[in-house]
Coordinates of C-alpha atoms and ligand atoms in Angstrom, one line a residue:
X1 CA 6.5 27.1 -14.1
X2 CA 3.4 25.3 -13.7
X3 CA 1.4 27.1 -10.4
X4 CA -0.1 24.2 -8.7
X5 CA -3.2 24.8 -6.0
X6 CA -3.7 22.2 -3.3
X7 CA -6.7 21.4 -1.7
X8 CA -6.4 22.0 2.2
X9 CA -8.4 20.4 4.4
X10 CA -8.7 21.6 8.5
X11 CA -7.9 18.9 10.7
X12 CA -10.8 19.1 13.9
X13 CA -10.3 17.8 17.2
X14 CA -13.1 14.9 17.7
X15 CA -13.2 15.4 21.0
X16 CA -13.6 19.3 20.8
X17 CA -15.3 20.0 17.5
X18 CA -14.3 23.7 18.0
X19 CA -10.0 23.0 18.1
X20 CA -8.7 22.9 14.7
X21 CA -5.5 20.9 15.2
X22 CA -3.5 21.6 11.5
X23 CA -3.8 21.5 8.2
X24 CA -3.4 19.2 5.6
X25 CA -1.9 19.9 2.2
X26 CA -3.7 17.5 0.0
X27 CA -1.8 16.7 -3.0
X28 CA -2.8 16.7 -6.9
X29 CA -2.9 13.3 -9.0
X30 CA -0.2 14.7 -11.3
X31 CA 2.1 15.2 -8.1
X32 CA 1.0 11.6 -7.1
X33 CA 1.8 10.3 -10.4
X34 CA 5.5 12.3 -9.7
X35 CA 5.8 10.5 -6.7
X36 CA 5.5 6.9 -7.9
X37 CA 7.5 7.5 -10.7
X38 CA 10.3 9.1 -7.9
X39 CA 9.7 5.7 -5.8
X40 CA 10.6 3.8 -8.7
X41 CA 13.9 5.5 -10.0
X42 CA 15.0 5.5 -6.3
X43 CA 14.3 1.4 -6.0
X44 CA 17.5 0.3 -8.0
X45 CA 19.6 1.8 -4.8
X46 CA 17.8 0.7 -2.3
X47 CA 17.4 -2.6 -3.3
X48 CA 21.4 -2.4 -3.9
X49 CA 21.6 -1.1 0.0
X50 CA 22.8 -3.8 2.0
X51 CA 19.8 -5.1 4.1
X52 CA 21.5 -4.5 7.5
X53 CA 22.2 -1.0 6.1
X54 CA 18.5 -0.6 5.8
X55 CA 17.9 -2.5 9.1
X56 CA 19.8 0.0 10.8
X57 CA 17.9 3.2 9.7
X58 CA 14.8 1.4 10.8
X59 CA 16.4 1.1 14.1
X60 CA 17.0 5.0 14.2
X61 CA 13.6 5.5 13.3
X62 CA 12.3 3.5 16.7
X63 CA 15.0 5.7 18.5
X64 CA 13.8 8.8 17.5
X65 CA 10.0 7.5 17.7
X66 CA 10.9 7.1 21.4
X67 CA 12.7 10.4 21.6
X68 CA 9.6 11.9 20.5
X69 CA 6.8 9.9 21.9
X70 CA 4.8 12.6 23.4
X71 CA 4.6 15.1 20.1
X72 CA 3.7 11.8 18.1
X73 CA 1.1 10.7 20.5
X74 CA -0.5 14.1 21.4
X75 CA -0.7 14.4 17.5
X76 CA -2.5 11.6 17.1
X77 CA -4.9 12.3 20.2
X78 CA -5.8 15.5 18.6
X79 CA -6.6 14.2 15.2
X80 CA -8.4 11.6 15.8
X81 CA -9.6 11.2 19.1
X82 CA -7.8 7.9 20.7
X83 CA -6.9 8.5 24.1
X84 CA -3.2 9.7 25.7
X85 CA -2.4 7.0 26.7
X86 CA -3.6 4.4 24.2
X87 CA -1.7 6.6 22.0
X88 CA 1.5 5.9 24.3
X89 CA 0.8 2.7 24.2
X90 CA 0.6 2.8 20.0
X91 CA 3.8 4.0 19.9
X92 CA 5.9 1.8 21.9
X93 CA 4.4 -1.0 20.2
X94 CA 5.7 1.3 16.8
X95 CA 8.7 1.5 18.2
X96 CA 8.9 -2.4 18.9
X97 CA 7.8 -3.1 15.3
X98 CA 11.3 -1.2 13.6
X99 CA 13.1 -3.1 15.8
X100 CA 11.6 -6.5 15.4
X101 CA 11.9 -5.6 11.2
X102 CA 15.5 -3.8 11.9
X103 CA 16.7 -7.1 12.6
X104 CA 15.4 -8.9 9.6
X105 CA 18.2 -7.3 7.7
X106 CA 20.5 -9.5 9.5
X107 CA 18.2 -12.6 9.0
X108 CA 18.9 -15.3 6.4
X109 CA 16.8 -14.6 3.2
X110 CA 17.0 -18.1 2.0
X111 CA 18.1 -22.1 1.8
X112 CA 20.9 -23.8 0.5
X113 CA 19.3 -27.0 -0.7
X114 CA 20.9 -30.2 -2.1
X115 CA 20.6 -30.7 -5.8
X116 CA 20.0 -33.9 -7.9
X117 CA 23.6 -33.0 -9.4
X118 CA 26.6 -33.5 -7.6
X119 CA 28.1 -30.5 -9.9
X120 CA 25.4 -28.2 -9.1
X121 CA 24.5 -25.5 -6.1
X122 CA 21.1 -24.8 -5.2
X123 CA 20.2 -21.8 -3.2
X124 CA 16.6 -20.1 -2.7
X125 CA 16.7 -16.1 -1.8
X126 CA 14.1 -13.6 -1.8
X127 CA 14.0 -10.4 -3.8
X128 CA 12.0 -7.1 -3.3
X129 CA 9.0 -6.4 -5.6
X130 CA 9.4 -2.9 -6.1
X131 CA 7.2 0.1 -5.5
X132 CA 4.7 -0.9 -2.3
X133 CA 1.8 1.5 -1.8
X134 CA 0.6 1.3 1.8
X135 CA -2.8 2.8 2.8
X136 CA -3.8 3.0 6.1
X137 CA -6.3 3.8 8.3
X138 CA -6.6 6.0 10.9
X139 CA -7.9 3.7 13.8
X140 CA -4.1 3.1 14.5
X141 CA -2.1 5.5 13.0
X142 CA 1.4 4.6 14.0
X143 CA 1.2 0.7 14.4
X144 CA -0.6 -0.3 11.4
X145 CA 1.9 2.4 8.8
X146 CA 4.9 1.0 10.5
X147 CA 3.7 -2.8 10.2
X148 CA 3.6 -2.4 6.6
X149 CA 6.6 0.2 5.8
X150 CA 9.1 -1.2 8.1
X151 CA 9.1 -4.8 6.3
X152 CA 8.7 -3.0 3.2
X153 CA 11.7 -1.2 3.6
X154 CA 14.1 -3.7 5.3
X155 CA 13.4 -6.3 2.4
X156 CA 14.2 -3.6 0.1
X157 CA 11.2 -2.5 -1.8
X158 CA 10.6 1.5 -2.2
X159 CA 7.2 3.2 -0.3
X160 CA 4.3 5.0 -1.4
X161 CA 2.3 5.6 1.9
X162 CA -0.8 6.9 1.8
X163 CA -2.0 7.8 5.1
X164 CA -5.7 8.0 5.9
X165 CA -6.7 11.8 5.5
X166 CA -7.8 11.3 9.3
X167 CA -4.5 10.9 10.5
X168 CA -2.3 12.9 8.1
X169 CA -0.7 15.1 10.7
X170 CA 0.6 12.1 12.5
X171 CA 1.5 10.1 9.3
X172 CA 3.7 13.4 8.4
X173 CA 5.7 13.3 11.6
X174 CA 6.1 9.3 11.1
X175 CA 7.9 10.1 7.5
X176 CA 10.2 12.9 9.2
X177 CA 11.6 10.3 11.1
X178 CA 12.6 8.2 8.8
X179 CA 14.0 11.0 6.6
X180 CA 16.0 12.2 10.1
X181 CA 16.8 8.7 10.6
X182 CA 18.7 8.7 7.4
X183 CA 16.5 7.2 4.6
X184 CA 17.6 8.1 1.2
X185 CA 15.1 10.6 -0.8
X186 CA 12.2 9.1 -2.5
X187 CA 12.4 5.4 -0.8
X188 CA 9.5 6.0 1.4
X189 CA 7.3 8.5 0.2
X190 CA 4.2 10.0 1.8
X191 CA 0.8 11.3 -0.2
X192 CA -1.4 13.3 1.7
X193 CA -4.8 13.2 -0.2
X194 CA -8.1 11.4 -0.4
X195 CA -8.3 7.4 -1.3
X196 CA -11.0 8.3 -4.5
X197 CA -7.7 10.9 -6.4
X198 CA -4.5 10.2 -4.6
X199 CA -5.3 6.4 -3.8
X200 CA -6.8 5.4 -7.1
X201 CA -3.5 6.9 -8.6
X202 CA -1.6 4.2 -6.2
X203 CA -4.1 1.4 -7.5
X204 CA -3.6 2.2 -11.2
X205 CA 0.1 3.1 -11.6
X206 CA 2.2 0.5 -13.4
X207 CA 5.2 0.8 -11.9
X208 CA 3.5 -0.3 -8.2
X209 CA 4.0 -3.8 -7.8
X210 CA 2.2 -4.6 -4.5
X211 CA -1.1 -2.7 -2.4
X212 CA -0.9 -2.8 1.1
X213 CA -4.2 -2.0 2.7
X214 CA -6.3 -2.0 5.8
X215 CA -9.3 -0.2 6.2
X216 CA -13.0 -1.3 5.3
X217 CA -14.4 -3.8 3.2
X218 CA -15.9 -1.3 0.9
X219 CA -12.6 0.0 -0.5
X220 CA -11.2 -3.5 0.0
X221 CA -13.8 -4.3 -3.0
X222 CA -12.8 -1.5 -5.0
X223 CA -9.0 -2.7 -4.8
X224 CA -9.7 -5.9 -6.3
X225 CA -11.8 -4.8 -8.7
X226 CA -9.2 -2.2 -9.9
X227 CA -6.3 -4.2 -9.4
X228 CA -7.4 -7.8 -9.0
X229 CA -7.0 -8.5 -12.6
X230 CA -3.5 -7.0 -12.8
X231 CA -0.4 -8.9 -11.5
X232 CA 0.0 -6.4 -8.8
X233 CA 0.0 -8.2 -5.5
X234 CA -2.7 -7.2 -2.9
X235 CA -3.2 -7.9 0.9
X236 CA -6.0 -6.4 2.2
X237 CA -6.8 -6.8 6.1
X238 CA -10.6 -5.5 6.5
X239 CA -13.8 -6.1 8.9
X240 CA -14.3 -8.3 11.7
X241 CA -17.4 -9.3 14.1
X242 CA -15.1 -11.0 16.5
X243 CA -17.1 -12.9 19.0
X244 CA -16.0 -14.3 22.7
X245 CA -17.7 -17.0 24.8
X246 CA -18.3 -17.3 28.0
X247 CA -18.4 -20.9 29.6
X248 CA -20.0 -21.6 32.8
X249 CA -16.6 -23.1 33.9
X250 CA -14.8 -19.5 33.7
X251 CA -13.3 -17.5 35.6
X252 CA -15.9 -14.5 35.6
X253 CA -14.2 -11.6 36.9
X254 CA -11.3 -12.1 34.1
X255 CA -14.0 -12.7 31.5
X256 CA -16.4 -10.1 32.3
X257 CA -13.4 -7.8 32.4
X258 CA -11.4 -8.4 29.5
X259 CA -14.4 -8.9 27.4
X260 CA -15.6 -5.2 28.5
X261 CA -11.7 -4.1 27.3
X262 CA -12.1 -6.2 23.8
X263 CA -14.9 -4.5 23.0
X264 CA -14.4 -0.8 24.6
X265 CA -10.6 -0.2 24.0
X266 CA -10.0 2.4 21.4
X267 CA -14.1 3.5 21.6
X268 CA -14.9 0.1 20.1
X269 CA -12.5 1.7 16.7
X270 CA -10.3 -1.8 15.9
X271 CA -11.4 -4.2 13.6
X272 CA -10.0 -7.1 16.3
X273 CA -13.1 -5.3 18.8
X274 CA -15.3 -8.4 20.7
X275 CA -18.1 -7.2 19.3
X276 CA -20.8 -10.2 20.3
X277 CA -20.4 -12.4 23.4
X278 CA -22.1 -15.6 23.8
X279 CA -22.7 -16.7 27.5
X280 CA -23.9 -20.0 28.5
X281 CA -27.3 -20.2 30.5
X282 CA -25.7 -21.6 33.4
X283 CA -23.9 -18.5 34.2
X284 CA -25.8 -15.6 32.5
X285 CA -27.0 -13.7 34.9
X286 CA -24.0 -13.2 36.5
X287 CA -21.9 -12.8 33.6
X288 CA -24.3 -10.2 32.3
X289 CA -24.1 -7.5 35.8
X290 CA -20.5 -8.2 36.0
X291 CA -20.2 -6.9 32.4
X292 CA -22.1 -4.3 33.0
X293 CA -19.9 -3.5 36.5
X294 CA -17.3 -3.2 34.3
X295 CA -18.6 -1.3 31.7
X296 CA -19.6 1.2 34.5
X297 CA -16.1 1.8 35.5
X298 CA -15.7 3.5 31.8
X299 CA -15.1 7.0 32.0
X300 CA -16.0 8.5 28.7
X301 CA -13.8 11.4 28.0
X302 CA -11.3 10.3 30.5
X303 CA -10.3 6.4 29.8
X304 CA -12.6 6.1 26.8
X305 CA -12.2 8.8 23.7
X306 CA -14.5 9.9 21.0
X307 CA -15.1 8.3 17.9
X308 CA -12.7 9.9 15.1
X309 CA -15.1 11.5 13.0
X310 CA -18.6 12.6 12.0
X311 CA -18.8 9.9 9.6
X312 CA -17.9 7.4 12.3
X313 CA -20.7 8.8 14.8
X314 CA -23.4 8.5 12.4
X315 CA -22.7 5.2 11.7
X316 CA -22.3 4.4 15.2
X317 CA -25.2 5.9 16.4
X318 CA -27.5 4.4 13.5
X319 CA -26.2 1.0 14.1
X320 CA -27.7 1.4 18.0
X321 CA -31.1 2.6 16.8
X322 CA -31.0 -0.3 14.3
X323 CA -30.4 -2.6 17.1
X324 CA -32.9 -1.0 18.8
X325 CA -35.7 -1.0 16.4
X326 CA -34.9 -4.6 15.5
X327 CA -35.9 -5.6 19.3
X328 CA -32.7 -5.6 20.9
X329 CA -32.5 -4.8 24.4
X330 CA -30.3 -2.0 25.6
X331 CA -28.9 -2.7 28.4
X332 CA -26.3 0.2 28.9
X333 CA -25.6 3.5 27.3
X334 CA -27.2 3.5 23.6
X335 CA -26.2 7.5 22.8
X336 CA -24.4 10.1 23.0
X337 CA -23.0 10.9 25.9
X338 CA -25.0 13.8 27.6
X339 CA -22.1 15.7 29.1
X340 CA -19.8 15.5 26.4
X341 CA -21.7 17.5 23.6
X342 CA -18.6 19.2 22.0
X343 CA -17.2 16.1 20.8
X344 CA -18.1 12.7 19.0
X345 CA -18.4 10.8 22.5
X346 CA -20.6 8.1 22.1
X347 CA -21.4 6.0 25.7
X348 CA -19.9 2.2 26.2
X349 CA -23.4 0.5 24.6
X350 CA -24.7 -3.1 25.5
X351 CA -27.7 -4.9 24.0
X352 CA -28.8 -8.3 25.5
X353 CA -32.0 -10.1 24.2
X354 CA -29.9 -10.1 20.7
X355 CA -31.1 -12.6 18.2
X356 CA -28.9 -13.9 15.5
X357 CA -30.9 -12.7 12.1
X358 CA -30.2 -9.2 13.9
X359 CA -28.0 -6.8 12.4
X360 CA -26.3 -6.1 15.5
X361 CA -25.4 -9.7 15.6
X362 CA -23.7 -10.0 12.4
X363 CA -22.4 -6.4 10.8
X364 CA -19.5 -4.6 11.9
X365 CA -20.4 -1.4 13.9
X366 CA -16.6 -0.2 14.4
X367 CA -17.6 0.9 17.3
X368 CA -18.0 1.1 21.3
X369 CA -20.9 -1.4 21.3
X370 CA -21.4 -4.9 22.8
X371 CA -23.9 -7.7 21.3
X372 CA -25.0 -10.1 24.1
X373 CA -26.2 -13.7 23.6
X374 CA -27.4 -16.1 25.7
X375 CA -26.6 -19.8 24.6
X376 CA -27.6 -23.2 25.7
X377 CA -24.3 -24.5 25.5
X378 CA -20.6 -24.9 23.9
X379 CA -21.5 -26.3 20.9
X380 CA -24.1 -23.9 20.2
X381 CA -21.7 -20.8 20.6
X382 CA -19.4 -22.3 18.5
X383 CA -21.7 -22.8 15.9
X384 CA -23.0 -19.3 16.0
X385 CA -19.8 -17.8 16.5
X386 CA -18.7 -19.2 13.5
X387 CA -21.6 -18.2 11.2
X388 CA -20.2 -15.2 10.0
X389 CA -18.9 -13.3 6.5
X390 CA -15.6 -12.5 8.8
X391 CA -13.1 -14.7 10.2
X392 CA -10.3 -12.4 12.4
X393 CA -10.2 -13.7 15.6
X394 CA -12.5 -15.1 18.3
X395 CA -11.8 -15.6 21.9
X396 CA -12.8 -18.3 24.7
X397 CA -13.0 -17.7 28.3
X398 CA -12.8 -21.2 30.0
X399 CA -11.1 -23.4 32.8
X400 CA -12.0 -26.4 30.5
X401 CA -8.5 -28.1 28.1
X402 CA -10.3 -30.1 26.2
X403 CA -13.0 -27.1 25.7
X404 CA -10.4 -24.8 24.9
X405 CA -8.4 -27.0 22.2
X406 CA -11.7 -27.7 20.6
X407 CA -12.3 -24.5 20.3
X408 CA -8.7 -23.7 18.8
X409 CA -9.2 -26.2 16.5
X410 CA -13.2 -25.5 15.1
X411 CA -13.6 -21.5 15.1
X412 CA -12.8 -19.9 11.8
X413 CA -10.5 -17.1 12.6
X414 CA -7.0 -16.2 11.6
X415 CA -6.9 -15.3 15.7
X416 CA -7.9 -17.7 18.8
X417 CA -7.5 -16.2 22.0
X418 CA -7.8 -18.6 25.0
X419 CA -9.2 -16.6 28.1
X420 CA -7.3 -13.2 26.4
X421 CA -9.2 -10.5 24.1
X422 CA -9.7 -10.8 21.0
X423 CA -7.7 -7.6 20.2
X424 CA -3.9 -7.3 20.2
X425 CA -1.1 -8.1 17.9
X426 CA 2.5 -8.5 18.6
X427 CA 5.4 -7.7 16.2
X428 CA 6.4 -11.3 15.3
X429 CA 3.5 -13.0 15.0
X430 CA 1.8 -13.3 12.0
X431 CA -1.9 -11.6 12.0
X432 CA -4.8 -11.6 10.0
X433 CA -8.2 -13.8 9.3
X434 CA -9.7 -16.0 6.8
X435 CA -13.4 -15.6 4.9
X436 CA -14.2 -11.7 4.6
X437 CA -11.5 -10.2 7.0
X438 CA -8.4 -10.9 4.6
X439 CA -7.2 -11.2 1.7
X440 CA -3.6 -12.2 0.7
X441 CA -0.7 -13.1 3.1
X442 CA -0.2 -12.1 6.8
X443 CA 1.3 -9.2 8.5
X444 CA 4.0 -9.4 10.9
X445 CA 6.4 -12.0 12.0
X446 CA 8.3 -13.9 9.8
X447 CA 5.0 -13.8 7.8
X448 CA 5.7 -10.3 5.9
X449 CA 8.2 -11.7 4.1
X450 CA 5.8 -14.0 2.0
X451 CA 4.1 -10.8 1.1
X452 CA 6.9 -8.2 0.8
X453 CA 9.4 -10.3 -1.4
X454 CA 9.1 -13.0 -4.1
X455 CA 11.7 -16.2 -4.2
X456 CA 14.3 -16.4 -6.9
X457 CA 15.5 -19.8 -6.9
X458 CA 19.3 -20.3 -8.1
X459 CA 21.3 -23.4 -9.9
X460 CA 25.1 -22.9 -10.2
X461 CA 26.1 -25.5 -12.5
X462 CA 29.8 -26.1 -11.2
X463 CA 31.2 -28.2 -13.7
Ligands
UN1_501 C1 -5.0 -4.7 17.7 O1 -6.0 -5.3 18.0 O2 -4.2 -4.3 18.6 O3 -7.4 -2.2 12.2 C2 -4.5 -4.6 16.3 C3 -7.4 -2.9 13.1 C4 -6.4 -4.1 13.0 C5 -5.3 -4.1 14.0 C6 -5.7 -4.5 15.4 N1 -5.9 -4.2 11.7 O4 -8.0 -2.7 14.1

């Protein structure tokens, strides 16, 4: 027998460097190759398994993902830094997503539709592609996975989930559940391993029919140009800049407030994070010191966590010299945080005087810093809102209907938000954005189907 060595990588706490948290097993490209070929054999059955049958397991999976909330969350915490209780938070909304998707198996999967032929029946249904490979990253470990397996599975395709190597601990316990829950071997299948071996394997393999992927615009490009040309389908949800506005007509405190949260929540780590604000003249001043009241009630290390990795705080913390050195003016934090030297804890960062040819006003930091803008008025922060590369979602605090279904109606965004964040994402509603933030069909909601199935279009000639 063939002795096969693994790599294995030490998984470190980013919020105490010194705590090694587990290991991770990374797996070779001829156990990858294994795997898909596994995923395939097993996709005859399961597509054979009655869809409420598959529903069902999904709904043990959110039972035991409650039952075990705290090991799943504490996991995560450990591995890559989000705090307790966003992390509880995470996994209820994981547990909401099976069961939103649990019941899809009990949904109708097509139309009856009247034919030109009185002799004839006409039916639509939809089909499973196949082998799915899911990579994910490790800004949401549980939500994002189970957004893209649990539709996967219910319409009856087979898995090949490649966690990010960031969240491997918590992507293993996530595929124990299912197997506890009942799934049969080799329909969803998880491969610990880095995207450049393990995931290439995912993008090349013939018998993979469809690539699930969200993570950065980088190895978005480097899907397409490995499987663009084939007839694999791809959906690929990537960057954002995602920009609020501020009218003069708006309620401040909710403004100030939930534009701190949009773009501090998770550390600044979510590709939905308010990243620039626009405020008009009228009511600058105070906007600005009530943002900054706000971002003062941040406790880093208590209500705000590190960023994930070493990778992430270098980025981070270049993008705020950039922003610097371009002329910005910081306004709030701008470092590391002094006290909190065993980690990668980075302090809640806004720049004001931020002019839009800066950096800091148009590339995605992914992380916990604000861009802010003072405009003259609507029009002009729509327009600059909207002269971006990305296109995920945008927000607009205002008191004004008219205003607000402008505003619905010009920004280019998969994702308005009328005086709400522009983070958040609820099981059956369709998400994702348009220009450089996705590519491919929607998540979520009814949505998934368009991506997880294909139609098959029926003509019973009765005569
Ligand atoms: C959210 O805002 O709650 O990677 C969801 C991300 C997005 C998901 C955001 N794909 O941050």
């Amino acid at each position: 027998m063939a002795i096969i060595t693994r790599a294995i990588r030490d998984q470190f706490n980013p919020a105490k460097l010194s705590e090694c948290v587990g290991q991770v097993e990374m797996i070779t490209i001829d156990e990858t190759k294994a795997i898909v070929a596994g995923a395939h054999d097993a996709f005859e059955n399961w597509k054979n398994t009655s869809s409420v049958t598959r529903g069902e397991i999904l709904r043990v999976t959110a039972d035991l993902l409650e039952q075990n909330i705290d090991t799943v969350a504490e996991t995560a915490t450990r591995e890559m830094g989000k705090t307790k209780n966003e992390m509880i938070g995470e996994v209820k909304r994981g547990a909401s997503i099976l069961r939103y998707f649990a019941q899809e198996g009990m949904r109708a999967t097509g139309e009856v539709l009247p034919s030109a032929s009185e002799m004839k029946i006409l039916y639509s249904t939809r089909v499973p592609l196949g082998v799915v490979a899911a990579i994910t990253p490790w800004n949401f470990p549980v939500a994002i996975p189970l957004w893209k397996i649990a539709p996967a599975l219910v319409y009856g395709n087979t898995v090949v989930w490649k966690p990010s190597i960031e969240a491997a601990l918590t992507g293993q316990l996530i595929a124990d559940l299912f197997e506890q829950a009942g799934l049969p071997k080799n329909v969803l299948n998880i491969v610990q391993g880095r995207g450049s071996s393990v995931g290439q394997v995912l993008l090349e393999a013939p018998e993979v029919k469809a690539i699930t992927f969200t993570g950065s615009n980088g190895v978005g490009q480097n899907i397409l140009n490995t499987a663009g040309h084939t007839n694999k389908k791809i959906q690929l949800e990537l960057g954002g800049k995602n920009a609020a506005i501020i009218l003069a007509d708006a309620d401040l405190n909710l403004a100030t407030k939930l534009t701190i949260e949009g773009a501090m929540k998770q550390t600044g780590q979510r590709c939905t994070a308010t990243s620039r604000v626009y405020i008009e003249e009228a009511v600058y001043d105070k906007a600005l010191d009530q943002l900054l009241v706000e971002a003062q009630k941040i406790e880093v290390g208590v209500t705000m966590g590190p960023v994930s990795s070493q990778g992430q705080y270098e980025n981070i913390l270049a993008a705020i010299e950039k922003a610097k050195s371009e002329g910005a003016k910081l306004v709030f934090g701008g470092g590391p945080t002094k006290d909190q030297s065993d980690g990668y804890f980075i302090d809640p960062t806004v720049f004001t005087n931020v002019t839009h040819d800066m950096a800091i006003a148009h590339e995605e930091v992914f992380g916990p810093v604000l861009a802010v803008i003072k405009v003259k008025d609507y029009e002009e922060a729509l327009r600059l809102s909207n002269d971006s590369e990305f296109g995920l979602s945008a927000s607009i605090y205002t008191s004004n209907i008219q205003k607000a279904f402008d505003f619905i109606n010009r920004s280019e965004v998969g994702l308005v938000q009328v005086n709400d964040e522009t983070g958040g994402a609820e099981p059956q509603a369709p998400f994702g954005g348009v220009k450089n933030s996705s590519t491919g069909a929607r998540e979520q909601g009814q949505a998934a189907k368009e991506f997880f199935t294909t139609m098959k279009t029926v003509t019973i000639n009765t005569k």
